[in-house]
Short mmCIF file of C-alpha atoms (C1' of nucleotides) in Angstrom, two decimals:
data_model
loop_
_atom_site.label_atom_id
_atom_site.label_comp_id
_atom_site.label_asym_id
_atom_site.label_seq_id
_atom_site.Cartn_x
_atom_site.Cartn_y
_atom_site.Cartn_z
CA UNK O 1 28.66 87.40 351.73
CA UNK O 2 30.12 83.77 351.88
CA UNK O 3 33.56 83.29 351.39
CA UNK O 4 34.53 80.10 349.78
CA UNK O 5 36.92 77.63 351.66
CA UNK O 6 39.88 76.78 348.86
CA UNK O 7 42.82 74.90 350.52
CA UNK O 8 43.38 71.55 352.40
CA UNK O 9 45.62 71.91 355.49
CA UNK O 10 45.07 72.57 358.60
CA UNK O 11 48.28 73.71 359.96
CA UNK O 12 47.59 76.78 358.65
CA UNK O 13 44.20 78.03 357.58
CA UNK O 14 42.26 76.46 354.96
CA UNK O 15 40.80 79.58 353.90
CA UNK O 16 43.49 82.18 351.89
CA UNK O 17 44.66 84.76 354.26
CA UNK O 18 43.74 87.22 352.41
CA UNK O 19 39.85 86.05 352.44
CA UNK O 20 40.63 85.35 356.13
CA UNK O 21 41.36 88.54 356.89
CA UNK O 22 38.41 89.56 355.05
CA UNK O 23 36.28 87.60 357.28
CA UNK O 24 37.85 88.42 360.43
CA UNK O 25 36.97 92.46 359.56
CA UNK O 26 33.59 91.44 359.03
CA UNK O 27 33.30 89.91 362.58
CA UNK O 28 31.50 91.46 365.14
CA UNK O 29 33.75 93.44 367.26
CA UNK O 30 34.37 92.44 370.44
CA UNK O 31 31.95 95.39 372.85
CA UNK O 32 29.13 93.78 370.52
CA UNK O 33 29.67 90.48 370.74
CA UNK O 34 30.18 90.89 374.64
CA UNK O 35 26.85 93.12 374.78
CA UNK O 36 25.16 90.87 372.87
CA UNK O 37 25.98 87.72 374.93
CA UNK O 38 25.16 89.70 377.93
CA UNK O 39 21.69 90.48 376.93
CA UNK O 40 20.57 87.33 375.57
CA UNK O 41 22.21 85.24 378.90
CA UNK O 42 19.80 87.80 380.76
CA UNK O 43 16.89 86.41 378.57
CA UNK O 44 18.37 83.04 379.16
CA UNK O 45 16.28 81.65 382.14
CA UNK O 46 12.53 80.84 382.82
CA UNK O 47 12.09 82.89 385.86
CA UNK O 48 13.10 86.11 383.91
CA UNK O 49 11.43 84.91 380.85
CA UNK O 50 8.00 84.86 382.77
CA UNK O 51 8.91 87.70 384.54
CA UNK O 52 9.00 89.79 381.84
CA UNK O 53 6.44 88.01 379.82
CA UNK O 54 3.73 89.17 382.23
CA UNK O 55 5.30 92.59 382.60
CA UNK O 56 5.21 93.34 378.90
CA UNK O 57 1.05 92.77 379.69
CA UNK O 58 0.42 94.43 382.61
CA UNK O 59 2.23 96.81 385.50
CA UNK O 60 2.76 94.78 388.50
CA UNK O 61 4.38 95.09 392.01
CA UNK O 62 6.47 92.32 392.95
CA UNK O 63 4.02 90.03 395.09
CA UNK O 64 2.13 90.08 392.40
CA UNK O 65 4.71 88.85 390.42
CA UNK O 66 5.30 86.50 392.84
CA UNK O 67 1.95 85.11 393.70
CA UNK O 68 0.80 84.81 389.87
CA UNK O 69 4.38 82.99 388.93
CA UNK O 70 4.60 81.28 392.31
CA UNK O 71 8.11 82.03 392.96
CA UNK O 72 9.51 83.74 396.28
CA UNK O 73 9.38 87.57 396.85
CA UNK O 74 12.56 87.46 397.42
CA UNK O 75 13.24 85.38 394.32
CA UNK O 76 11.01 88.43 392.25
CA UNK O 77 13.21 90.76 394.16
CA UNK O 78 16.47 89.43 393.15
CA UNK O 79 15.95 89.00 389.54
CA UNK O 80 14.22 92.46 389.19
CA UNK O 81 17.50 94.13 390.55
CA UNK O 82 18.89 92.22 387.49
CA UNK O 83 16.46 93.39 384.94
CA UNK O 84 16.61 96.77 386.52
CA UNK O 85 20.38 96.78 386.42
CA UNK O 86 19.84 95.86 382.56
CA UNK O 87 17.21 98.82 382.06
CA UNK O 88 14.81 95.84 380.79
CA UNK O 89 12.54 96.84 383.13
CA UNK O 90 11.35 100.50 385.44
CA UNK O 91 9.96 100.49 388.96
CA UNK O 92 7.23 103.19 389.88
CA UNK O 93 6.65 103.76 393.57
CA UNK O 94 3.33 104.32 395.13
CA UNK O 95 2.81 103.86 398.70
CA UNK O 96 4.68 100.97 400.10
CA UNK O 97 4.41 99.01 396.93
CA UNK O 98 6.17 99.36 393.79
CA UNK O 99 5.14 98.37 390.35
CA UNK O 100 7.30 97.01 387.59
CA UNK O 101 6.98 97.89 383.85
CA UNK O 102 8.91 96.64 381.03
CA UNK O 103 11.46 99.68 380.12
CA UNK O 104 12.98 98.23 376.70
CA UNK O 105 10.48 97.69 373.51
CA UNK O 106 12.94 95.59 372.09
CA UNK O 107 12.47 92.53 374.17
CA UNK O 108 9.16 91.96 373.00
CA UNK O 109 10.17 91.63 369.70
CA UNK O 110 13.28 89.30 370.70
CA UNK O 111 10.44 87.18 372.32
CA UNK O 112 8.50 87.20 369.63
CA UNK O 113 11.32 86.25 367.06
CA UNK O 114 12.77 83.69 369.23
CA UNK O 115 9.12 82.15 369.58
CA UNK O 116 8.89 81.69 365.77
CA UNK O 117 12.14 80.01 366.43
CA UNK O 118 11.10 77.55 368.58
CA UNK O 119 7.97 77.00 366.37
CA UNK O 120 9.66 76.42 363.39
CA UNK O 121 11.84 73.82 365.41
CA UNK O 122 8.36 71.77 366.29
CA UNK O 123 7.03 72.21 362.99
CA UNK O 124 10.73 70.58 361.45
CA UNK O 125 10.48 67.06 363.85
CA UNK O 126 12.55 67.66 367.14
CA UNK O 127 10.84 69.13 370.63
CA UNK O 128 12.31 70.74 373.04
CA UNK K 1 -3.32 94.59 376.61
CA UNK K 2 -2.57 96.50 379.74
CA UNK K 3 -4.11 95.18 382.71
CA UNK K 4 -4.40 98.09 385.18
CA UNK K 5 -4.35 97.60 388.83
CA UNK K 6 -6.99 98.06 391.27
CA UNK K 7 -6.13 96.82 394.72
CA UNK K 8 -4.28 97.92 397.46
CA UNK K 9 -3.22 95.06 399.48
CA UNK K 10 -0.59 92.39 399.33
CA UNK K 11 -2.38 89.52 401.20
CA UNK K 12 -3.52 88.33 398.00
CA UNK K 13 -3.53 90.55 394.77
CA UNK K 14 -3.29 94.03 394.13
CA UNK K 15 -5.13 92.68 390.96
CA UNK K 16 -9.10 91.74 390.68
CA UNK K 17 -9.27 87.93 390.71
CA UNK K 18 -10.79 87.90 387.01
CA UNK K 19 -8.13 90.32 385.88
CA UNK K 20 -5.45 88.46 387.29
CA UNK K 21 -6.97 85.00 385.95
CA UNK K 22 -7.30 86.97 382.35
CA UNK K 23 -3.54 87.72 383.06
CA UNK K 24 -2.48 84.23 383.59
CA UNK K 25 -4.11 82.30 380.77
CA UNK K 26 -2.31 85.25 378.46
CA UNK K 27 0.78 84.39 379.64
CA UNK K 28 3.33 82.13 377.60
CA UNK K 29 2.68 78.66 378.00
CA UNK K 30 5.47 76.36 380.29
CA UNK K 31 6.87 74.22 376.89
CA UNK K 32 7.05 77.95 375.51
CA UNK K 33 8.84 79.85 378.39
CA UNK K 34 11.40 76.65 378.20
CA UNK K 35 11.75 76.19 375.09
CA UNK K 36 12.35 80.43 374.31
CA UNK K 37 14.64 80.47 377.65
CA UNK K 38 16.64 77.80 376.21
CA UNK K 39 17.20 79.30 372.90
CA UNK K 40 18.33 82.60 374.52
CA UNK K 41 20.51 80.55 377.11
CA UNK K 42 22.65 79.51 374.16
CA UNK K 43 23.28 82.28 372.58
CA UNK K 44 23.88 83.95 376.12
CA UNK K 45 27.54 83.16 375.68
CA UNK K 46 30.33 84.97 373.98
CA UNK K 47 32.03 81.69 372.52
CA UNK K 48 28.76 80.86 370.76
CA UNK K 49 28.34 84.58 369.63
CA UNK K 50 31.84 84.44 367.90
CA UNK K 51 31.05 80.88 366.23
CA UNK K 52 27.76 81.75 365.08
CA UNK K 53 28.70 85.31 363.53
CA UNK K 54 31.56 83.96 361.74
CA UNK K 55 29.37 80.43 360.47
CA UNK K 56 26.55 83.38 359.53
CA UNK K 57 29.10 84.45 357.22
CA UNK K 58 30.98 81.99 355.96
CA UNK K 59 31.42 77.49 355.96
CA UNK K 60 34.33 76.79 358.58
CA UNK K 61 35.91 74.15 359.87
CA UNK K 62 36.20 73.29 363.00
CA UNK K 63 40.18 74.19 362.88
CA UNK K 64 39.55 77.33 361.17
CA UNK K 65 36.93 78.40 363.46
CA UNK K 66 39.55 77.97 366.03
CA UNK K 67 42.35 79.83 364.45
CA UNK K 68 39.83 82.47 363.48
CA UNK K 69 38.41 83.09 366.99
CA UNK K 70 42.09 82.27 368.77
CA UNK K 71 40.40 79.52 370.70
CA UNK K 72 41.29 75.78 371.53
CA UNK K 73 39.93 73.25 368.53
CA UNK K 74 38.57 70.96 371.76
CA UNK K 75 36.42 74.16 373.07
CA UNK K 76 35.36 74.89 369.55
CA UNK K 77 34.32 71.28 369.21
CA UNK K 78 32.53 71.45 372.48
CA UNK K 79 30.46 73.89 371.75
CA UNK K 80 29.88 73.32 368.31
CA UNK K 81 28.48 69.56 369.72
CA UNK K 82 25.83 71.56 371.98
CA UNK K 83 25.17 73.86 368.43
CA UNK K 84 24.38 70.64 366.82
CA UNK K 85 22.25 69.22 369.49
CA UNK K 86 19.89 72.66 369.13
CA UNK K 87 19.95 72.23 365.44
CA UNK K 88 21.61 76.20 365.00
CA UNK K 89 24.58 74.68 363.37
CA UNK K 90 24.75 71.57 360.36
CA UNK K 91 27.93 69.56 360.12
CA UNK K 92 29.22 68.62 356.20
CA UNK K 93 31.91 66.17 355.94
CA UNK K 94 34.44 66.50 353.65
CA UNK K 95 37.30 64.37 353.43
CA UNK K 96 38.87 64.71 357.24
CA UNK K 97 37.61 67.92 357.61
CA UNK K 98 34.12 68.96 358.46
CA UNK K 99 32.70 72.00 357.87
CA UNK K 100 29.93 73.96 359.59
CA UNK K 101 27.23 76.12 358.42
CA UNK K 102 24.54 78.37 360.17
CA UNK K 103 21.25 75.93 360.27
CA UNK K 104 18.59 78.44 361.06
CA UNK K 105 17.78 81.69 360.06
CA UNK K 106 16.58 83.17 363.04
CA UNK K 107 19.24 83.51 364.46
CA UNK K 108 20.81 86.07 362.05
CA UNK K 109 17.73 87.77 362.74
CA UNK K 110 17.78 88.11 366.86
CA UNK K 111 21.58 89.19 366.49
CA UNK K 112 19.96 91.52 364.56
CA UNK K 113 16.99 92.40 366.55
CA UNK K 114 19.71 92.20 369.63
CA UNK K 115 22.18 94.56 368.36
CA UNK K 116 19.99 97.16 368.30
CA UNK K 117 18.63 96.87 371.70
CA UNK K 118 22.57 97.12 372.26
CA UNK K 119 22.82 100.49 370.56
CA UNK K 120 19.74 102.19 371.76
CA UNK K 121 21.27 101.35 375.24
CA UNK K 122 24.57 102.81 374.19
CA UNK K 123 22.73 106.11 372.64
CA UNK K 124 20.44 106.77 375.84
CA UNK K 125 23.52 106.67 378.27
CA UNK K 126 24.14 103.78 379.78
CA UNK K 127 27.46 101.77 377.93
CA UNK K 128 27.49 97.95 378.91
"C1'" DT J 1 6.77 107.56 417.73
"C1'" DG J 2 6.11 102.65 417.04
"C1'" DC J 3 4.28 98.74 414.59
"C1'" DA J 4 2.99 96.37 410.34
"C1'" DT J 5 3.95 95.54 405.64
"C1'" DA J 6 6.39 95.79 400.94
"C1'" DT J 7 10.59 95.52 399.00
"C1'" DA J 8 15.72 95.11 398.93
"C1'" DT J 9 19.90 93.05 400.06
"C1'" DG J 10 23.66 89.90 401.72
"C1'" DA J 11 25.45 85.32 402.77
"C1'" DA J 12 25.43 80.65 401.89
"C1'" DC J 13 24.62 76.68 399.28
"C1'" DA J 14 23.50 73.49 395.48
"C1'" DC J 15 23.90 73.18 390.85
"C1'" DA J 16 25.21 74.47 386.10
"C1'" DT J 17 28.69 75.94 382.79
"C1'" DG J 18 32.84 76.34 379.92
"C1'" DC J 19 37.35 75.37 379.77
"C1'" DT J 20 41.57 72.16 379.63
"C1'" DC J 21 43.79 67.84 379.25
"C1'" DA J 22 43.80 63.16 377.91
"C1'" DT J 23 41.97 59.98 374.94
"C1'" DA J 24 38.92 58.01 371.36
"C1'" DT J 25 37.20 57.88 366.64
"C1'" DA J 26 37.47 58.52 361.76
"C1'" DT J 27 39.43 59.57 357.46
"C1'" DG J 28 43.44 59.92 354.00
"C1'" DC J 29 47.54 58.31 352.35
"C1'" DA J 30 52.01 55.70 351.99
"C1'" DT Q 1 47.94 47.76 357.17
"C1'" DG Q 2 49.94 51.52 359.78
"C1'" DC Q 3 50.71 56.32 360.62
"C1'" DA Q 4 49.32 61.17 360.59
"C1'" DT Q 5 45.71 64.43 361.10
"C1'" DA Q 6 40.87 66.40 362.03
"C1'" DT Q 7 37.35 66.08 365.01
"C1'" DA Q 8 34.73 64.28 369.05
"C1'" DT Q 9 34.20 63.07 373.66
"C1'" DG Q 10 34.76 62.32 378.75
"C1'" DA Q 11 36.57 63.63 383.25
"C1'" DG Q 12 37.94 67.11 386.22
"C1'" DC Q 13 38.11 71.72 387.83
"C1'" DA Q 14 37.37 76.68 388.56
"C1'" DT Q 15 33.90 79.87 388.15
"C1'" DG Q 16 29.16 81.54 387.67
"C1'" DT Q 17 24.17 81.39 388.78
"C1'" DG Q 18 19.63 81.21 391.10
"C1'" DT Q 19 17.50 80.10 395.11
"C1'" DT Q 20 16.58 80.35 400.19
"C1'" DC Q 21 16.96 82.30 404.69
"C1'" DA Q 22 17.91 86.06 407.60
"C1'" DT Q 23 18.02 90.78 407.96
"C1'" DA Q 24 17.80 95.70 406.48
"C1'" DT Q 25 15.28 99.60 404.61
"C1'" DA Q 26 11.26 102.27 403.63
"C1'" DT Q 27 6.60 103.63 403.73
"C1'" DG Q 28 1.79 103.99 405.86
"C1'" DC Q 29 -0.91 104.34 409.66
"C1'" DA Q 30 -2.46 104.24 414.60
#
DNA sequence: TGCATATATGAACACATGCTCATATATGCA
DNA sequence: TGCATATATGAGCATGTGTTCATATATGCA
């Protein structure tokens, strides 16, 4: 639903007020917006990208992760506590080691829409 | 694909070497992880969640935008400059004013696709 | 029990981020 | 042309983030 812009001021609005308030209903309220933001800054960086890239293909314990990403244990260790925090991801103990999985379906299919994203922007002229 | 494990010892993988090397060339790709990390990274913000919910629903100006959101016109503009830079955004002038539209599609979609990862993690418990 | 190893955690530090404030640019109109 | 207004931009600052390094915890095994 797109609501047509009508006047020319600024001091005020330069949509009607009524339509305004229309729009601001419409919004997103404020627990999504913050959710939202959250999750996606979460997905926001390379180490947790490939993190949970290679845990959406296989269950891995965190030198693993480590060694096949070449980051730090420690590194793997940090951002896991993240994910886990997040419920992205679910540890399994057995032994001394314990295994990661990925916990939340929907991240693959936010990678997979954001990758046909960032396709699309190749295919329409600028990189990265 | 699940790759199961095999080993038991950190030294080097808990992984067979040809499972782990099948691993790695099915992970993303560097330019991929980047480019999909940097996508998220800007919508990891609640500014740019309020901007780009209210230009998915209707042209603004930047003023408007402001008003609309109760934020200053030189933060809108900030942000709507890095919006432009990733393409998510396109700028029409009219007159003095200049108005801003949603440039890509997708990201309607991962709100979408984002929200309800938000929900399920309300329903099964854990709030934000 | 005591040692080795896998993981977790805390502190510290370098760097990024988003805002504000001041200023520049651009358009419309008298 | 000159002034008012809408937007853009740059510098500066407070806060957030991801890593490393040191250390703690936990498990397996001799």
């Amino acid at each position: 639903m797109i609501v047509k812009t009508l006047e020319d001021s600024c001091d005020v609005f330069h949509l009607e007020a009524a339509k305004v308030s229309a729009l601001k209903s419409t919004l997103l309220g404020d627990s999504s917006v913050v959710a939202l933001a959250e999750t996606f800054k979460v997905l926001g960086d390379t180490t947790r990208v490939r993190i949970l890239d290679a845990l959406s293909r296989a269950e891995l314990c965190v030198c693993d992760i480590a060694r096949l990403l070449g980051l730090s244990e420690s590194a793997v260790s940090h951002q896991l506590r993240l994910l886990r925090g997040m419920r992205l991801v679910r540890p399994r103990r057995e032994g001394r080691m314990i295994y990661y999985t990925l916990d939340d379906q929907h991240i693959v299919g936010l990678f997979k829409q954001g990758l046909e994203h960032v396709q699309e922007r190749f295919r329409t002229g600028r990189g990265v």
